[in-house]
CSV table of C-alpha atoms in Angstrom, one decimal:
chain,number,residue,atom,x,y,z
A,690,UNK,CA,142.6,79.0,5.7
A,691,UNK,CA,143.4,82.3,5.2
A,692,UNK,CA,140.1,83.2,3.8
A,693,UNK,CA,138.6,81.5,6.4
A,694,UNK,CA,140.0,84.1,8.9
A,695,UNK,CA,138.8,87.1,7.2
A,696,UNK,CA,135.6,86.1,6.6
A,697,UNK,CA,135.8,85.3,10.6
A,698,UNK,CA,137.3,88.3,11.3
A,699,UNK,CA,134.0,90.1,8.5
A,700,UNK,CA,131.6,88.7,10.5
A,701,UNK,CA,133.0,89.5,14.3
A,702,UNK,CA,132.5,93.4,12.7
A,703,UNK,CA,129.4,92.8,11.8
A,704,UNK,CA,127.5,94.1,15.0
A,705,UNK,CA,124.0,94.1,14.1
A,706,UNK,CA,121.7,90.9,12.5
A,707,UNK,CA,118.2,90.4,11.6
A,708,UNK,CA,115.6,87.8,11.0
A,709,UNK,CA,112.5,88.6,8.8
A,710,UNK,CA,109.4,86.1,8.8
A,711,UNK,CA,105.7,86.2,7.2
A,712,UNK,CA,103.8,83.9,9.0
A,713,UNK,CA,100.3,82.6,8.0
A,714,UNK,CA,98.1,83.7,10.4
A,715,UNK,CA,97.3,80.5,11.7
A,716,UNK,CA,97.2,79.0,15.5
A,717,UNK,CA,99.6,76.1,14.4
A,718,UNK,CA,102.3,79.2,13.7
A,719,UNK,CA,102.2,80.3,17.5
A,720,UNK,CA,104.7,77.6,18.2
A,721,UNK,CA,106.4,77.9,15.1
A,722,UNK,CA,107.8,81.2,15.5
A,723,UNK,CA,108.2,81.1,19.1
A,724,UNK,CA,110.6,78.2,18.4
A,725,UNK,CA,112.3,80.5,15.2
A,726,UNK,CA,112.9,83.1,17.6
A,727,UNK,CA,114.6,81.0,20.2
A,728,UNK,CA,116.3,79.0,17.8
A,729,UNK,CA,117.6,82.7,16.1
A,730,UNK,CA,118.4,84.4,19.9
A,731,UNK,CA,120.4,81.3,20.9
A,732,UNK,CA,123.3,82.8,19.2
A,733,UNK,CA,123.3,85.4,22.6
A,734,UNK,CA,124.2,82.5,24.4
A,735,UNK,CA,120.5,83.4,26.6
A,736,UNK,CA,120.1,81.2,29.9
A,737,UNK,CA,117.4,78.8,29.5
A,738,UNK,CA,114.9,81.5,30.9
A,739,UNK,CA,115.7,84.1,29.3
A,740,UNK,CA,114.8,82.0,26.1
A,741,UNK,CA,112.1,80.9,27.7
A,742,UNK,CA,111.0,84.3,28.6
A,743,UNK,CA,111.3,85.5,25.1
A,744,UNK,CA,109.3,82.6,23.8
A,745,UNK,CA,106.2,83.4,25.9
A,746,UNK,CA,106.4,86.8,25.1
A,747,UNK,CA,106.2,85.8,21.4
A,748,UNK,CA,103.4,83.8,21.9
A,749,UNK,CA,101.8,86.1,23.1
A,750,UNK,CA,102.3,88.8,20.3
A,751,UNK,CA,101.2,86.2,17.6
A,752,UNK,CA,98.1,84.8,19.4
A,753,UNK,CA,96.9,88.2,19.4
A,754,UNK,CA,97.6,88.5,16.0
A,755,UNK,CA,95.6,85.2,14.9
A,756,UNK,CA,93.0,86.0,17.5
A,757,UNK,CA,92.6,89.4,17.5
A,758,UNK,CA,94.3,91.1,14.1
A,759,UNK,CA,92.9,88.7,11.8
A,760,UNK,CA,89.8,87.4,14.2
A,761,UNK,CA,90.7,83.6,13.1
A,762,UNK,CA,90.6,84.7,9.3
A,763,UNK,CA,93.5,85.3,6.9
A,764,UNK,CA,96.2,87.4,6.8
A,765,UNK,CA,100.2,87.8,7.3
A,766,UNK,CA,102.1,87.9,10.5
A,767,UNK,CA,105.0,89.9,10.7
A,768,UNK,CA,108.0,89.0,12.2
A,769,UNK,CA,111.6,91.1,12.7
A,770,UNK,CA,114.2,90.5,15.7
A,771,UNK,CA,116.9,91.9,15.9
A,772,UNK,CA,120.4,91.1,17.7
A,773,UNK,CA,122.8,94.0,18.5
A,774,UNK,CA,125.0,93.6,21.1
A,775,UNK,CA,123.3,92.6,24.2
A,776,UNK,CA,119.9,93.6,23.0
A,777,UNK,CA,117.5,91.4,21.6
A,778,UNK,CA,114.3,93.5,20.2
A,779,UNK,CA,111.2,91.3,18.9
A,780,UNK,CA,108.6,93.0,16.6
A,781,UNK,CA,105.4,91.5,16.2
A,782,UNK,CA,103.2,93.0,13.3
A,783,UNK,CA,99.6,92.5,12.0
A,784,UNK,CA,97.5,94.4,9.3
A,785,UNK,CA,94.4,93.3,11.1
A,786,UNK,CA,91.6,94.8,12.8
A,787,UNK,CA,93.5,97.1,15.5
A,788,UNK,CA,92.9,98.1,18.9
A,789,UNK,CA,90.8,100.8,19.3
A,790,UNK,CA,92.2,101.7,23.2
A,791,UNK,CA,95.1,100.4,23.7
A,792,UNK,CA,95.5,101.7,27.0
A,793,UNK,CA,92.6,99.6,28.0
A,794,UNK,CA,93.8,96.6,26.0
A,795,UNK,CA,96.9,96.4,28.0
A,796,UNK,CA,95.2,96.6,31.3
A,797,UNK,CA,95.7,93.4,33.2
A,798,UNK,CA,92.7,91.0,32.4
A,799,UNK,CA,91.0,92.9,30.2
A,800,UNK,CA,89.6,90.8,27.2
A,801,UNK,CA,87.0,91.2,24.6
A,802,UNK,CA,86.3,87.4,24.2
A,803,UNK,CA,83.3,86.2,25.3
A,804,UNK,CA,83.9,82.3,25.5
A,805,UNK,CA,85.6,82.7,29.2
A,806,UNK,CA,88.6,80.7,27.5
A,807,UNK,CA,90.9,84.2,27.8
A,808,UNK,CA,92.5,84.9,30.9
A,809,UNK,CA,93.4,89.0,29.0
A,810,UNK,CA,97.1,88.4,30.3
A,811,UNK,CA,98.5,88.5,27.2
A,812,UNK,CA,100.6,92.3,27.2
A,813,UNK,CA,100.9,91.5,31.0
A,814,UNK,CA,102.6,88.6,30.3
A,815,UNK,CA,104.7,90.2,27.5
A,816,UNK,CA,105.7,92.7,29.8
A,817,UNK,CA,106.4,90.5,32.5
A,818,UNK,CA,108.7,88.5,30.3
A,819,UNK,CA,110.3,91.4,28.3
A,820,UNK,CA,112.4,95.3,29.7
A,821,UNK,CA,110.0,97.0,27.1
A,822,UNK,CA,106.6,96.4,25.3
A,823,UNK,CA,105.7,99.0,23.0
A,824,UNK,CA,102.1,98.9,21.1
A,825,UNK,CA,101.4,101.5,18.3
A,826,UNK,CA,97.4,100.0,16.8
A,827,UNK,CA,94.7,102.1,15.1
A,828,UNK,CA,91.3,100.4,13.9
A,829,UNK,CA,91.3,99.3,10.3
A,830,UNK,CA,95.1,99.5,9.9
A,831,UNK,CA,96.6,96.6,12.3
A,832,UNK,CA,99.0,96.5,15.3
A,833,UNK,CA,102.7,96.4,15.7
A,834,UNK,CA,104.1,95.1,19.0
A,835,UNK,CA,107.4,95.8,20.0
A,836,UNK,CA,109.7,94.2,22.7
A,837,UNK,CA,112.9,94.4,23.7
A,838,UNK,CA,115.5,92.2,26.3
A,839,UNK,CA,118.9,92.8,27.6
A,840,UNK,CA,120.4,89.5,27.3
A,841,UNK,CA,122.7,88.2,30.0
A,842,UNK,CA,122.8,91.1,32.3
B,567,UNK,CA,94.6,60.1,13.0
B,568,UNK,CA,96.5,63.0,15.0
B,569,UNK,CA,97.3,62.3,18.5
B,570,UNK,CA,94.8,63.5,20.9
B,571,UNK,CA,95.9,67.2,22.8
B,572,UNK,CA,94.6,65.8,25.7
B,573,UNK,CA,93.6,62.6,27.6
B,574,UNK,CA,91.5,62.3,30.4
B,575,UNK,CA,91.3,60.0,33.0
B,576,UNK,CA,88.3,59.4,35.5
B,577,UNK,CA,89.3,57.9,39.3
B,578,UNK,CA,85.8,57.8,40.6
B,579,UNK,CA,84.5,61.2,41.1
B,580,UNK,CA,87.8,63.1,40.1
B,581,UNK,CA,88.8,63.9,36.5
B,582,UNK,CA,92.5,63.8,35.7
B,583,UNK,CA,93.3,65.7,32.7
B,584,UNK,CA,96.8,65.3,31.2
B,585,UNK,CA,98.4,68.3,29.8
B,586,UNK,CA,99.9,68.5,26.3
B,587,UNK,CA,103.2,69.1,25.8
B,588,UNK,CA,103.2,73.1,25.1
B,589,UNK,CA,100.0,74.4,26.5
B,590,UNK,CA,99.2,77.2,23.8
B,591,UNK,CA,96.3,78.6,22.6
B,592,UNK,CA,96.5,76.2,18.7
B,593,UNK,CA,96.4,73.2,22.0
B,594,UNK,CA,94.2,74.9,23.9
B,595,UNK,CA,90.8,75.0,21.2
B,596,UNK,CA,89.6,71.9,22.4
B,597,UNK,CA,90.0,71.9,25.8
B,598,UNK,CA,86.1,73.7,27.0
B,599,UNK,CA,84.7,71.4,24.5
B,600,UNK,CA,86.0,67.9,25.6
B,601,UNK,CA,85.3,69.3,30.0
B,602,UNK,CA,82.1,70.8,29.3
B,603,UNK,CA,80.9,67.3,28.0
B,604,UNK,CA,82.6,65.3,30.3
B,605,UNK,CA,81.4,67.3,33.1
B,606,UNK,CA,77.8,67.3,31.7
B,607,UNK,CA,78.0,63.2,31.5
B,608,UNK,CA,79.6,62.2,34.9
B,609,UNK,CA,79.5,63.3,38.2
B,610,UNK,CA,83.0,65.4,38.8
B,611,UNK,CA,83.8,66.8,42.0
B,612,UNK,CA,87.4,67.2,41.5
B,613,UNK,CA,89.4,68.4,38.4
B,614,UNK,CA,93.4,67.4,37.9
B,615,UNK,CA,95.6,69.0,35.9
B,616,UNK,CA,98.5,67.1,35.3
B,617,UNK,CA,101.6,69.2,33.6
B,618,UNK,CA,104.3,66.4,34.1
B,619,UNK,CA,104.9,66.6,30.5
B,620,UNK,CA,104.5,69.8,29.5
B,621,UNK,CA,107.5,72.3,28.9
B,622,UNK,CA,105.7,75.5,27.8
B,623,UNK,CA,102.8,77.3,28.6
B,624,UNK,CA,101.4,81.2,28.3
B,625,UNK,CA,98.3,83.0,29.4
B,626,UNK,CA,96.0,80.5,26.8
B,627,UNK,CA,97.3,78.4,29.6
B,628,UNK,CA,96.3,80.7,32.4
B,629,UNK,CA,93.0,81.3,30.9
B,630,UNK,CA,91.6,78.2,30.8
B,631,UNK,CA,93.0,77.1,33.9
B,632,UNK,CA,91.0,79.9,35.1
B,633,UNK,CA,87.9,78.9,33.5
B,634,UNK,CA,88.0,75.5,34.9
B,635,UNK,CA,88.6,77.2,37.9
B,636,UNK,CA,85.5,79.4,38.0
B,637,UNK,CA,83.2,76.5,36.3
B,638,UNK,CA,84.3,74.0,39.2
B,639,UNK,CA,83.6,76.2,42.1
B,640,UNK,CA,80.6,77.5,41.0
B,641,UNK,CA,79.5,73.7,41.5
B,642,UNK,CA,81.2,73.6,44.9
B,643,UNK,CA,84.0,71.1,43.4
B,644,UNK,CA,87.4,71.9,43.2
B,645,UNK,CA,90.6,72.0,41.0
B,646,UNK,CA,94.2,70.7,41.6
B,647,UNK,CA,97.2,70.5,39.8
B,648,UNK,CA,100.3,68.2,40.0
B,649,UNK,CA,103.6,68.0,37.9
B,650,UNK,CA,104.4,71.3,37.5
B,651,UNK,CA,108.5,71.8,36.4
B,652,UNK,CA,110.0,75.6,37.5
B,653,UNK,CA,109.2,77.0,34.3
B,654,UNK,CA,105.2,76.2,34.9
B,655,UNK,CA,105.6,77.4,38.4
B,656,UNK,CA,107.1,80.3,37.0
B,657,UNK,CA,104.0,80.8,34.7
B,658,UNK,CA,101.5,80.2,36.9
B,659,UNK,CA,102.7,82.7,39.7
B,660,UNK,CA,102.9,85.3,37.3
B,661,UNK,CA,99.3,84.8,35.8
B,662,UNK,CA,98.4,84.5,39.5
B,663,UNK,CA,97.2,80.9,39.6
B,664,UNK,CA,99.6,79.7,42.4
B,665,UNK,CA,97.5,81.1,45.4
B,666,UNK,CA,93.9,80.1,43.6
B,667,UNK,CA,95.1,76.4,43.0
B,668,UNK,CA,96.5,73.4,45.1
B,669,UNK,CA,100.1,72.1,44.1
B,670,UNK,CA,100.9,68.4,44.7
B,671,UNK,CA,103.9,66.7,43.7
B,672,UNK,CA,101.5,63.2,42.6
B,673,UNK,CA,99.2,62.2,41.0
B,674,UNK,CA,97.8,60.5,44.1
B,675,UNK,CA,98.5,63.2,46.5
B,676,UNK,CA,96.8,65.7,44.4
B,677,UNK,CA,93.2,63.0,44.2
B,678,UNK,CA,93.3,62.3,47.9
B,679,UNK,CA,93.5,65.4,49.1
């Protein structure tokens, strides 16, 4: 029992936690790691919106990865959140194909697909559902997304 | 064989389509395929989008909600949607859907009207 407490009493210290995933780039892992997310974020003790929220916005990251990053091909998705405190921060990370203008990319409805299927929400939608979206992308060298959430404000 | 994403239903000249139950873009493939022929075979005036069992949705969502949208009134039909939880609602009014497309609470409200 007593080592029961300290190991209680270790973790309580511990402020700071992290889950790392590589993800296939593959459409059937959009649900996956929006679900591995929610499942891992649900130790905040979220509202049911806010881990809805959060799930969207990871959606959205990794179906531009599939999409966009690796254009339907191969390739490894990226994922790190992190819990510290009241802060939940999501990154989203592809080797792909990059965005050449990102300032463009993340204007509402824009969309380089041609099939009509797109609506080009997806950063809007991140940022609708997340405090912060940051993008750093160059061509050739992939995209990192990164999002962050004050959890029960 | 897997379950089918999406099922439609024909009531005369409207098409009921029933949502899956996370509306993503891995759900999502089929979807222009499946319309396009059934619009190309029958005589629609009237697409329904029945979400009474889905639970998730993101802009792949929006975007082909959209589309149907766009493809419909170009043909002077139109496009309705019924079943919609608050998440949904939620969804749609952010990806601007709710002032484009009719809400009913039925299935049968949303055919007659």
């Amino acid at each position: 029992m007593g080592m029961d407490m300290e190991m209680a009493a270790k973790e309580k210290k511990r402020e700071k936690e992290t889950l790392r995933m590589e993800l296939e780039s593959r459409s059937e892992n959009e649900e996956f790691a929006r679900v591995a997310v929610a499942m891992f974020m649900s130790r905040m003790d979220p509202t049911m919106e806010e881990m809805e929220d959060v799930k969207t916005a990871v959606s959205e990251a990794v179906t531009n990865g599939v999409i966009h990053g690796y254009a339907g091909g191969e390739g490894i998705i990226y994922i790190e959140v992190t819990i510290e405190g009241r802060e939940l921060a999501v990154v989203v990370k592809d080797t792909g194909a990059g965005i050449p203008d990102v300032k463009k990319a993340m204007e509402p409805m824009y969309t380089t697909d041609t099939t009509g299927e797109r609506s080009g929400m997806g950063f809007s939608f991140m940022e609708a559902f997340m405090d912060q979206v940051e993008v750093v992308s160059a061509p050739g060298e992939g995209t990192r997304v990164t999002m962050r959430k004050q959890i029960g404000r | 064989m897997a379950e089918p994403v999406f099922t439609y239903e024909a009531k005369g000249q409207v098409l009921v389509i029933h949502l899956p139950r996370e509306l993503d873009h891995h759900n999502c493939r089929n979807l222009r395929y499946e319309t396009d022929l059934l619009l190309a075979e029958n005589y629609i005036r009237k697409m329904v989008f029945d979400f009474s069992r889905t639970e998730f949705m993101d802009s792949s969502g929006i975007g082909i909600l959209l589309n149907r949208y766009k493809q419909m009134d170009r043909s002077g039909g139109e496009v309705a949607i019924y079943g919609a939880g608050p998440r949904i609602l939620r969804v749609l009014t952010i990806g601007g859907i709710g002032k484009l497309v009719p809400r009913y609470d039925s299935k049968e409200a949303a055919i007659a009207e």
